[in-house]
Amino acid sequence: MANSNKPVPTDYCSIIYARAKVKQTSASAGSLNVVLAGSLAVPPHKMRLLCILLPLVGLISADPTVYFKEEFNDGDAWKDRPSEDARFYGISAKFEPFSNEDKTLVIQFTVKHEQNIDCGGGYVKLFDCSLDQTQMHGESPYLIMFGPDICGPGTKKVHAIFNYKGKNHLINKEVRCKDDVFSHLYTLIVKPDNTYQIKIDNEVVEKGELEKDWSFLPPKKIKDPDAKKPEDWDDRAKIDDPDDKKPEDWDKPEYIPDPDATKPEDWDDDMDGEWEPPQINNPEYKGEWKPKQIDNPAYKGAWVHPEIDNPEYTPDPKLYRYKEICKIGFDLWQVKSGTIFDNILITDDEEYARVHGEETWAALKDEEKKMKDKQEEEEDAKSKKDDDAKDEDEFEDDEDKDEDKKDEEETTPAPEDDEDHKHEEL
């Protein structure tokens, strides 16, 4: 609960997905929309989605108690699980427009790839009011894209993409995401001083300045196009010693005839040609001669191209700012479907977001692991039971075969004795 003496932070949009799976459905109208390429429209209540959309009037605030807590092992309760792999999925929601000017912007949500995803996105997008939610797709312009993306062993990263003046800019750093089957809390914090933080599980994994870690602006400095290295600039640190001379006995052939070789007795010069001894490595061969190196007395160091102020560079103290944010959505490609999103929060207070993460994700993470361990134990026990039953069946089959063989031997008449045959013939 918020301290009564402290203003409750603006909770722009708290969308709790009640551990809702990415749905393979579509809502055709209204503020809540789910879009899937090639799917038919269905009522929003089929999505089993709890969405709390809080309008803004000045600094109207939300009580933190509206946040939703969910049991970990709820998968069996959901019937609208994605039934197809290798599909695009989309879901979006609309809320009262706001600007983050002069305010901190915090985007936070949990992702759980319980299907042990091999390739698929887990990121969220923020949009302005121009987005047509019924037509949302991968090419729809967005303001911010944030969250994990996994595809094979080569792609396991956190996307943090900002749209600046109509162009999407990726972070210049590699931020690794979590790739296990448990829920993880992802947080992006953008501050009015043009700094940022990326958190995973409420721990900072990356931070810095927007201008340095994204290529929003041209570089402050550029190489002087009029500057050229002087022709007499000597950047050789070492040179050949002019006084060093090659020894007269240096040049020896690399290979010489084998002095111990003798012409075979059956060698016929007329038939075989002139005999030549085989070649062997010359023990006196010294290789290519090179003069010794000495310090270059004329060395001036490496020439550095002088830089000048970039006339194209103009600082922007409002890099962080978006004038209008009013829609949030997931637009995802998943080779293996089944990702769970939860505890989606947009606010202006990072401490509020941290506490919310502790009350939601952190409160359940240990239970998740316990449930996973229990599930694996049950699966192992079932597998062992099945193997034992299979072995028992095979043992019984072998016993039946032995019984059949024994019965067959007992019913087969014994061969007549040769003496009896001879007696009968007489």
CSV table of C-alpha atoms in Angstrom, one decimal:
chain,number,residue,atom,x,y,z
A,1,MET,CA,0.0,0.0,0.0
A,2,ALA,CA,1.2,3.5,-0.7
A,3,ASN,CA,2.2,5.8,2.2
A,4,SER,CA,-0.6,8.2,3.0
A,5,ASN,CA,1.9,11.0,3.3
A,6,LYS,CA,3.4,10.3,-0.1
A,7,PRO,CA,1.7,10.8,-3.5
A,8,VAL,CA,0.8,7.6,-5.2
A,9,PRO,CA,2.7,7.4,-8.5
A,10,THR,CA,0.7,7.8,-11.7
A,11,ASP,CA,-0.2,4.3,-12.9
A,12,TYR,CA,-0.8,5.1,-16.5
A,13,CYS,CA,-1.8,1.5,-17.4
A,14,SER,CA,-1.8,-1.6,-15.3
A,15,ILE,CA,-2.8,-4.5,-17.6
A,16,ILE,CA,-2.8,-7.7,-15.7
A,17,TYR,CA,-2.9,-10.7,-18.0
A,18,ALA,CA,-3.9,-13.1,-15.3
A,19,ARG,CA,-1.2,-15.4,-16.6
A,20,ALA,CA,-3.1,-15.3,-19.9
A,21,LYS,CA,-1.4,-17.1,-22.7
A,22,VAL,CA,-0.9,-15.3,-26.0
A,23,LYS,CA,-4.2,-15.9,-27.6
A,24,GLN,CA,-4.9,-17.1,-31.1
A,25,THR,CA,-8.0,-14.9,-31.3
A,26,SER,CA,-9.1,-11.5,-32.5
A,27,ALA,CA,-11.4,-8.8,-31.2
A,28,SER,CA,-12.8,-6.6,-33.9
A,29,ALA,CA,-13.7,-3.5,-32.0
A,30,GLY,CA,-13.3,-1.6,-28.7
A,31,SER,CA,-10.3,-0.5,-26.7
A,32,LEU,CA,-9.1,-4.1,-26.1
A,33,ASN,CA,-8.0,-5.9,-29.3
A,34,VAL,CA,-6.3,-9.1,-30.1
A,35,VAL,CA,-5.2,-9.7,-33.7
A,36,LEU,CA,-3.9,-12.9,-35.3
A,37,ALA,CA,-3.2,-13.1,-39.1
A,38,GLY,CA,-5.9,-15.2,-40.7
A,39,SER,CA,-8.1,-15.6,-37.6
A,40,LEU,CA,-11.8,-14.7,-37.0
A,41,ALA,CA,-13.1,-12.2,-34.5
A,42,VAL,CA,-14.2,-13.5,-31.1
A,43,PRO,CA,-15.5,-11.7,-28.0
A,44,PRO,CA,-12.9,-10.2,-25.6
A,45,HIS,CA,-14.2,-12.3,-22.7
A,46,LYS,CA,-12.9,-15.4,-24.4
A,47,MET,CA,-9.4,-14.1,-23.8
A,48,ARG,CA,-9.6,-14.6,-20.1
A,49,LEU,CA,-7.8,-11.3,-19.8
A,50,LEU,CA,-8.1,-8.9,-16.9
A,51,CYS,CA,-7.2,-5.4,-18.1
A,52,ILE,CA,-7.4,-2.4,-15.9
A,53,LEU,CA,-7.4,0.8,-18.0
A,54,LEU,CA,-7.0,3.8,-15.8
A,55,PRO,CA,-7.8,7.3,-17.4
A,56,LEU,CA,-5.6,10.2,-16.6
A,57,VAL,CA,-6.7,13.6,-15.6
A,58,GLY,CA,-3.7,15.7,-14.5
A,59,LEU,CA,-2.1,13.4,-11.9
A,60,ILE,CA,-5.0,11.1,-11.0
A,61,SER,CA,-3.3,8.1,-9.3
A,62,ALA,CA,-4.0,4.4,-8.8
A,63,ASP,CA,-4.0,2.4,-5.6
A,64,PRO,CA,-1.3,-0.3,-5.8
A,65,THR,CA,-3.7,-2.8,-4.4
A,66,VAL,CA,-5.4,-3.1,-7.8
A,67,TYR,CA,-2.4,-5.3,-8.9
A,68,PHE,CA,-3.3,-8.9,-9.5
A,69,LYS,CA,-1.5,-11.9,-8.0
A,70,GLU,CA,-1.9,-15.3,-9.7
A,71,GLU,CA,-1.0,-18.9,-8.7
A,72,PHE,CA,1.9,-20.3,-10.7
A,73,ASN,CA,0.5,-23.6,-11.8
A,74,ASP,CA,-2.7,-22.4,-13.6
A,75,GLY,CA,-2.0,-23.8,-17.0
A,76,ASP,CA,-4.7,-26.5,-16.8
A,77,ALA,CA,-7.3,-23.8,-16.1
A,78,TRP,CA,-6.8,-22.1,-19.4
A,79,LYS,CA,-8.6,-23.5,-22.4
A,80,ASP,CA,-7.6,-20.9,-25.0
A,81,ARG,CA,-4.0,-21.8,-25.2
A,82,PRO,CA,-2.3,-21.3,-28.6
A,83,SER,CA,-2.9,-24.4,-30.6
A,84,GLU,CA,-0.5,-23.8,-33.4
A,85,ASP,CA,3.2,-23.1,-33.6
A,86,ALA,CA,5.0,-20.9,-36.1
A,87,ARG,CA,2.4,-18.2,-36.1
A,88,PHE,CA,2.1,-14.5,-35.5
A,89,TYR,CA,0.2,-13.4,-32.5
A,90,GLY,CA,-1.0,-9.9,-31.4
A,91,ILE,CA,-2.8,-8.3,-28.6
A,92,SER,CA,-3.3,-4.6,-27.7
A,93,ALA,CA,-5.0,-2.3,-25.3
A,94,LYS,CA,-5.9,1.4,-25.4
A,95,PHE,CA,-5.6,3.9,-22.4
A,96,GLU,CA,-5.9,7.6,-21.9
A,97,PRO,CA,-3.1,9.4,-23.7
A,98,PHE,CA,-0.2,10.8,-21.7
A,99,SER,CA,3.3,12.3,-22.2
A,100,ASN,CA,6.3,11.4,-20.3
A,101,GLU,CA,7.8,14.9,-20.6
A,102,ASP,CA,9.7,15.8,-17.4
A,103,LYS,CA,8.8,12.5,-15.9
A,104,THR,CA,10.3,9.1,-15.5
A,105,LEU,CA,8.8,6.4,-17.7
A,106,VAL,CA,8.8,2.8,-16.4
A,107,ILE,CA,7.7,-0.2,-18.5
A,108,GLN,CA,7.5,-3.5,-16.7
A,109,PHE,CA,6.1,-7.0,-17.2
A,110,THR,CA,6.8,-10.6,-16.6
A,111,VAL,CA,7.5,-13.3,-19.3
A,112,LYS,CA,7.4,-17.0,-18.8
A,113,HIS,CA,8.5,-19.3,-21.7
A,114,GLU,CA,7.2,-22.4,-20.0
A,115,GLN,CA,7.2,-24.2,-23.4
A,116,ASN,CA,11.0,-24.0,-23.4
A,117,ILE,CA,10.9,-21.7,-26.4
A,118,ASP,CA,13.4,-22.2,-29.2
A,119,CYS,CA,12.5,-19.2,-31.3
A,120,GLY,CA,10.1,-16.4,-30.6
A,121,GLY,CA,9.6,-12.9,-29.2
A,122,GLY,CA,8.6,-11.9,-25.8
A,123,TYR,CA,8.6,-8.1,-26.1
A,124,VAL,CA,6.0,-5.4,-25.6
A,125,LYS,CA,5.4,-2.2,-27.8
A,126,LEU,CA,4.1,1.2,-26.9
A,127,PHE,CA,2.2,3.2,-29.6
A,128,ASP,CA,0.7,6.6,-30.1
A,129,CYS,CA,-3.0,7.1,-30.8
A,130,SER,CA,-2.7,6.6,-34.6
A,131,LEU,CA,-2.4,2.8,-34.3
A,132,ASP,CA,-5.4,1.0,-35.7
A,133,GLN,CA,-5.6,-1.9,-33.3
A,134,THR,CA,-7.6,-4.1,-35.6
A,135,GLN,CA,-4.8,-3.9,-38.2
A,136,MET,CA,-1.8,-4.1,-35.8
A,137,HIS,CA,1.1,-6.1,-37.4
A,138,GLY,CA,4.8,-6.2,-37.4
A,139,GLU,CA,5.2,-3.2,-39.6
A,140,SER,CA,2.9,-1.0,-37.5
A,141,PRO,CA,4.9,2.1,-36.3
A,142,TYR,CA,5.6,2.1,-32.6
A,143,LEU,CA,7.3,4.3,-30.1
A,144,ILE,CA,9.2,1.8,-27.9
A,145,MET,CA,9.8,-1.9,-28.1
A,146,PHE,CA,11.2,-3.6,-25.1
A,147,GLY,CA,11.6,-7.2,-24.0
A,148,PRO,CA,13.4,-10.5,-24.6
A,149,ASP,CA,13.9,-12.2,-28.0
A,150,ILE,CA,15.1,-15.7,-28.5
A,151,CYS,CA,15.9,-17.7,-31.6
A,152,GLY,CA,18.4,-20.5,-31.5
A,153,PRO,CA,21.7,-20.3,-29.7
A,154,GLY,CA,22.7,-17.1,-31.5
A,155,THR,CA,19.9,-14.8,-30.4
A,156,LYS,CA,19.1,-14.4,-26.7
A,157,LYS,CA,18.9,-10.7,-26.1
A,158,VAL,CA,16.8,-8.0,-24.6
A,159,HIS,CA,15.5,-5.6,-27.2
A,160,ALA,CA,15.3,-1.9,-26.3
A,161,ILE,CA,14.3,0.0,-29.4
A,162,PHE,CA,13.2,3.6,-29.5
A,163,ASN,CA,11.6,5.4,-32.4
A,164,TYR,CA,13.2,8.8,-32.9
A,165,LYS,CA,12.0,11.1,-35.7
A,166,GLY,CA,10.4,8.2,-37.5
A,167,LYS,CA,13.4,5.8,-37.4
A,168,ASN,CA,13.8,2.8,-35.0
A,169,HIS,CA,17.1,2.8,-33.1
A,170,LEU,CA,18.4,-0.4,-31.5
A,171,ILE,CA,20.6,-0.3,-28.4
A,172,ASN,CA,24.3,-0.4,-29.3
A,173,LYS,CA,25.0,-2.9,-26.5
A,174,GLU,CA,24.3,-6.7,-26.2
A,175,VAL,CA,21.9,-7.3,-23.3
A,176,ARG,CA,21.4,-11.0,-22.7
A,177,CYS,CA,17.9,-12.2,-21.7
A,178,LYS,CA,16.9,-15.2,-19.6
A,179,ASP,CA,16.2,-18.4,-21.6
A,180,ASP,CA,14.8,-20.9,-19.0
A,181,VAL,CA,11.2,-21.9,-18.4
A,182,PHE,CA,10.6,-19.7,-15.4
A,183,SER,CA,8.9,-16.3,-15.0
A,184,HIS,CA,11.2,-13.3,-15.3
A,185,LEU,CA,10.6,-9.6,-14.6
A,186,TYR,CA,11.7,-7.2,-17.3
A,187,THR,CA,11.9,-3.4,-16.5
A,188,LEU,CA,12.9,-0.4,-18.7
A,189,ILE,CA,13.4,2.9,-17.0
A,190,VAL,CA,13.8,6.1,-19.0
A,191,LYS,CA,14.5,9.3,-17.1
A,192,PRO,CA,14.2,13.0,-18.0
A,193,ASP,CA,17.9,13.5,-17.8
A,194,ASN,CA,18.3,11.2,-20.8
A,195,THR,CA,19.6,8.2,-18.9
A,196,TYR,CA,18.1,4.7,-18.7
A,197,GLN,CA,18.2,1.4,-16.8
A,198,ILE,CA,17.3,-2.1,-17.9
A,199,LYS,CA,16.5,-4.5,-15.1
A,200,ILE,CA,15.9,-8.2,-15.1
A,201,ASP,CA,14.3,-9.7,-12.0
A,202,ASN,CA,14.6,-6.3,-10.3
A,203,GLU,CA,18.4,-6.2,-10.8
A,204,VAL,CA,20.1,-3.7,-13.0
A,205,VAL,CA,21.8,-5.4,-16.0
A,206,GLU,CA,22.5,-2.4,-18.1
A,207,LYS,CA,22.4,1.4,-17.7
A,208,GLY,CA,23.8,4.5,-19.3
A,209,GLU,CA,23.0,7.5,-21.4
A,210,LEU,CA,20.5,7.5,-24.3
A,211,GLU,CA,22.7,9.5,-26.6
A,212,LYS,CA,25.8,7.3,-26.1
A,213,ASP,CA,24.0,3.9,-26.3
A,214,TRP,CA,21.7,4.6,-29.2
A,215,SER,CA,22.5,6.4,-32.5
A,216,PHE,CA,19.8,9.0,-32.3
A,217,LEU,CA,22.0,11.8,-33.2
A,218,PRO,CA,25.0,12.3,-35.6
A,219,PRO,CA,28.4,12.1,-33.8
A,220,LYS,CA,29.5,15.3,-32.0
A,221,LYS,CA,32.9,15.2,-33.7
A,222,ILE,CA,33.9,14.1,-37.3
A,223,LYS,CA,37.2,13.8,-39.0
A,224,ASP,CA,38.3,17.1,-40.6
A,225,PRO,CA,37.8,16.5,-44.3
A,226,ASP,CA,40.5,19.1,-45.1
A,227,ALA,CA,43.2,17.5,-43.0
A,228,LYS,CA,45.7,15.1,-44.6
A,229,LYS,CA,48.7,13.3,-43.3
A,230,PRO,CA,51.9,15.3,-44.3
A,231,GLU,CA,53.9,13.6,-46.9
A,232,ASP,CA,57.0,13.7,-44.7
A,233,TRP,CA,55.2,12.1,-41.8
A,234,ASP,CA,57.1,9.0,-40.8
A,235,ASP,CA,55.0,6.6,-38.8
A,236,ARG,CA,57.4,3.7,-38.9
A,237,ALA,CA,58.5,2.8,-35.3
A,238,LYS,CA,61.3,0.5,-36.5
A,239,ILE,CA,63.5,0.5,-39.6
A,240,ASP,CA,66.2,-1.7,-41.1
A,241,ASP,CA,69.7,-1.2,-39.7
A,242,PRO,CA,71.6,0.4,-42.6
A,243,ASP,CA,74.9,-0.8,-41.1
A,244,ASP,CA,73.8,-4.4,-41.0
A,245,LYS,CA,75.2,-6.5,-43.9
A,246,LYS,CA,74.4,-10.0,-45.0
A,247,PRO,CA,77.2,-12.5,-44.3
A,248,GLU,CA,79.0,-13.8,-47.3
A,249,ASP,CA,78.3,-17.4,-46.4
A,250,TRP,CA,74.7,-16.8,-45.7
A,251,ASP,CA,73.2,-18.0,-49.0
A,252,LYS,CA,73.0,-21.7,-48.9
A,253,PRO,CA,70.5,-23.8,-50.8
A,254,GLU,CA,67.5,-25.2,-48.8
A,255,TYR,CA,68.0,-28.7,-50.3
A,256,ILE,CA,71.1,-30.7,-51.2
A,257,PRO,CA,71.7,-34.1,-52.8
A,258,ASP,CA,71.8,-36.9,-50.2
A,259,PRO,CA,75.6,-37.7,-49.9
A,260,ASP,CA,74.9,-41.2,-48.6
A,261,ALA,CA,72.6,-42.2,-51.5
A,262,THR,CA,74.0,-44.6,-54.1
A,263,LYS,CA,72.8,-45.6,-57.5
A,264,PRO,CA,70.9,-48.9,-57.4
A,265,GLU,CA,72.7,-51.8,-59.0
A,266,ASP,CA,69.9,-52.5,-61.4
A,267,TRP,CA,69.8,-48.9,-62.6
A,268,ASP,CA,70.0,-48.7,-66.4
A,269,ASP,CA,71.0,-45.3,-67.6
A,270,ASP,CA,69.8,-46.1,-71.1
A,271,MET,CA,66.4,-47.2,-69.9
A,272,ASP,CA,66.0,-45.2,-66.7
A,273,GLY,CA,67.9,-42.0,-67.6
A,274,GLU,CA,70.7,-40.4,-65.7
A,275,TRP,CA,70.5,-41.3,-62.0
A,276,GLU,CA,70.3,-38.4,-59.5
A,277,PRO,CA,70.5,-38.7,-55.8
A,278,PRO,CA,67.4,-37.7,-53.8
A,279,GLN,CA,67.3,-34.3,-52.1
A,280,ILE,CA,67.5,-33.7,-48.4
A,281,ASN,CA,67.2,-30.7,-46.1
A,282,ASN,CA,70.4,-28.7,-46.1
A,283,PRO,CA,71.6,-28.4,-42.4
A,284,GLU,CA,73.5,-25.2,-43.3
A,285,TYR,CA,70.4,-23.5,-44.8
A,286,LYS,CA,69.7,-20.3,-42.8
A,287,GLY,CA,66.6,-19.0,-44.6
A,288,GLU,CA,65.9,-15.6,-46.0
A,289,TRP,CA,68.3,-13.0,-44.6
A,290,LYS,CA,66.7,-9.8,-43.1
A,291,PRO,CA,68.6,-6.9,-41.6
A,292,LYS,CA,68.2,-6.2,-37.9
A,293,GLN,CA,65.6,-3.6,-36.9
A,294,ILE,CA,66.5,-0.5,-35.0
A,295,ASP,CA,64.4,2.4,-33.6
A,296,ASN,CA,63.5,4.9,-36.3
A,297,PRO,CA,65.1,8.3,-35.4
A,298,ALA,CA,62.6,10.0,-37.6
A,299,TYR,CA,59.5,8.3,-36.1
A,300,LYS,CA,56.8,10.8,-35.3
A,301,GLY,CA,54.2,8.4,-33.9
A,302,ALA,CA,50.9,7.3,-35.4
A,303,TRP,CA,49.2,10.1,-37.3
A,304,VAL,CA,45.8,11.0,-35.8
A,305,HIS,CA,43.3,12.5,-38.1
A,306,PRO,CA,42.2,15.7,-36.4
A,307,GLU,CA,38.5,16.1,-35.7
A,308,ILE,CA,36.2,19.1,-35.9
A,309,ASP,CA,32.8,19.8,-34.5
A,310,ASN,CA,30.1,18.1,-36.6
A,311,PRO,CA,28.0,20.8,-38.2
A,312,GLU,CA,25.2,18.3,-38.5
A,313,TYR,CA,25.1,17.6,-34.7
A,314,THR,CA,22.5,19.4,-32.6
A,315,PRO,CA,22.0,18.2,-29.0
A,316,ASP,CA,18.5,17.2,-28.0
A,317,PRO,CA,17.7,17.4,-24.3
A,318,LYS,CA,14.3,15.8,-25.0
A,319,LEU,CA,15.5,12.5,-26.4
A,320,TYR,CA,13.6,10.6,-23.8
A,321,ARG,CA,10.3,12.3,-24.4
A,322,TYR,CA,7.2,11.1,-26.2
A,323,LYS,CA,4.4,13.6,-26.6
A,324,GLU,CA,1.6,11.0,-26.9
A,325,ILE,CA,1.5,7.4,-25.6
A,326,CYS,CA,-1.9,5.7,-25.5
A,327,LYS,CA,-1.7,2.1,-26.6
A,328,ILE,CA,0.3,-1.0,-25.6
A,329,GLY,CA,0.5,-4.3,-27.4
A,330,PHE,CA,2.3,-7.5,-28.1
A,331,ASP,CA,3.1,-8.3,-31.7
A,332,LEU,CA,4.9,-11.6,-31.7
A,333,TRP,CA,6.2,-14.4,-33.9
A,334,GLN,CA,6.5,-17.7,-32.0
A,335,VAL,CA,7.8,-20.9,-33.5
A,336,LYS,CA,6.8,-22.7,-30.3
A,337,SER,CA,3.7,-21.1,-28.8
A,338,GLY,CA,2.7,-20.9,-25.2
A,339,THR,CA,4.5,-17.9,-23.7
A,340,ILE,CA,2.8,-16.4,-20.6
A,341,PHE,CA,2.8,-12.6,-20.0
A,342,ASP,CA,1.7,-11.1,-16.7
A,343,ASN,CA,2.0,-8.0,-14.4
A,344,ILE,CA,2.2,-5.5,-17.2
A,345,LEU,CA,2.8,-2.0,-15.8
A,346,ILE,CA,3.4,1.5,-17.0
A,347,THR,CA,4.1,4.1,-14.4
A,348,ASP,CA,6.3,7.1,-13.6
A,349,ASP,CA,7.8,5.8,-10.4
A,350,GLU,CA,10.6,3.2,-10.5
A,351,GLU,CA,10.3,2.5,-6.7
A,352,TYR,CA,6.6,1.8,-7.2
A,353,ALA,CA,7.5,-0.6,-10.0
A,354,ARG,CA,10.1,-2.3,-8.0
A,355,VAL,CA,7.7,-3.0,-5.1
A,356,HIS,CA,5.1,-4.2,-7.6
A,357,GLY,CA,7.6,-6.6,-9.0
A,358,GLU,CA,8.4,-7.9,-5.5
A,359,GLU,CA,4.7,-8.4,-4.7
A,360,THR,CA,4.0,-10.2,-8.0
A,361,TRP,CA,6.9,-11.9,-9.7
A,362,ALA,CA,9.1,-12.3,-6.6
A,363,ALA,CA,6.3,-13.6,-4.5
A,364,LEU,CA,5.8,-16.5,-6.9
A,365,LYS,CA,9.3,-17.3,-8.3
A,366,ASP,CA,10.2,-19.8,-5.5
A,367,GLU,CA,6.8,-21.5,-5.8
A,368,GLU,CA,7.4,-21.8,-9.6
A,369,LYS,CA,10.6,-23.7,-9.1
A,370,LYS,CA,9.1,-25.9,-6.4
A,371,MET,CA,6.2,-26.7,-8.8
A,372,LYS,CA,8.7,-27.4,-11.6
A,373,ASP,CA,10.7,-29.7,-9.4
A,374,LYS,CA,7.6,-31.5,-8.3
A,375,GLN,CA,6.4,-31.8,-11.9
A,376,GLU,CA,9.7,-33.3,-13.0
A,377,GLU,CA,9.7,-35.8,-10.1
A,378,GLU,CA,6.2,-36.9,-11.0
A,379,GLU,CA,7.2,-37.2,-14.7
A,380,ASP,CA,10.3,-39.2,-13.7
A,381,ALA,CA,8.2,-41.5,-11.4
A,382,LYS,CA,5.7,-42.0,-14.2
A,383,SER,CA,8.4,-42.7,-16.7
A,384,LYS,CA,10.0,-45.3,-14.3
A,385,LYS,CA,6.6,-46.9,-13.7
A,386,ASP,CA,6.0,-47.1,-17.5
A,387,ASP,CA,9.5,-48.6,-18.0
A,388,ASP,CA,8.9,-51.2,-15.2
A,389,ALA,CA,5.6,-52.1,-16.7
A,390,LYS,CA,7.2,-52.5,-20.1
A,391,ASP,CA,9.9,-54.7,-18.6
A,392,GLU,CA,7.3,-56.8,-16.8
A,393,ASP,CA,5.3,-57.3,-20.1
A,394,GLU,CA,8.4,-58.3,-21.9
A,395,PHE,CA,9.3,-60.8,-19.1
A,396,GLU,CA,5.8,-62.3,-19.3
A,397,ASP,CA,6.0,-62.5,-23.0
A,398,ASP,CA,9.3,-64.4,-22.7
A,399,GLU,CA,7.7,-66.8,-20.1
A,400,ASP,CA,4.8,-67.4,-22.5
A,401,LYS,CA,7.2,-68.2,-25.3
A,402,ASP,CA,9.1,-70.6,-23.1
A,403,GLU,CA,5.9,-72.4,-22.1
A,404,ASP,CA,4.8,-72.7,-25.7
A,405,LYS,CA,8.1,-74.1,-26.6
A,406,LYS,CA,7.9,-76.7,-23.8
A,407,ASP,CA,4.4,-77.7,-24.7
A,408,GLU,CA,5.4,-78.1,-28.4
A,409,GLU,CA,8.3,-80.3,-27.4
A,410,GLU,CA,6.1,-82.5,-25.2
A,411,THR,CA,3.5,-83.1,-27.9
A,412,THR,CA,6.0,-83.9,-30.6
A,413,PRO,CA,6.4,-87.8,-31.1
A,414,ALA,CA,9.8,-89.2,-30.5
A,415,PRO,CA,11.6,-90.6,-33.5
A,416,GLU,CA,11.5,-94.5,-33.9
A,417,ASP,CA,14.6,-96.5,-33.1
A,418,ASP,CA,16.7,-97.7,-36.1
A,419,GLU,CA,16.7,-101.3,-34.6
A,420,ASP,CA,12.9,-101.3,-34.5
A,421,HIS,CA,12.9,-100.3,-38.2
A,422,LYS,CA,15.2,-103.1,-39.1
A,423,HIS,CA,13.2,-105.7,-37.1
A,424,GLU,CA,10.0,-104.6,-38.9
A,425,GLU,CA,11.7,-105.0,-42.3
A,426,LEU,CA,12.7,-108.6,-41.5
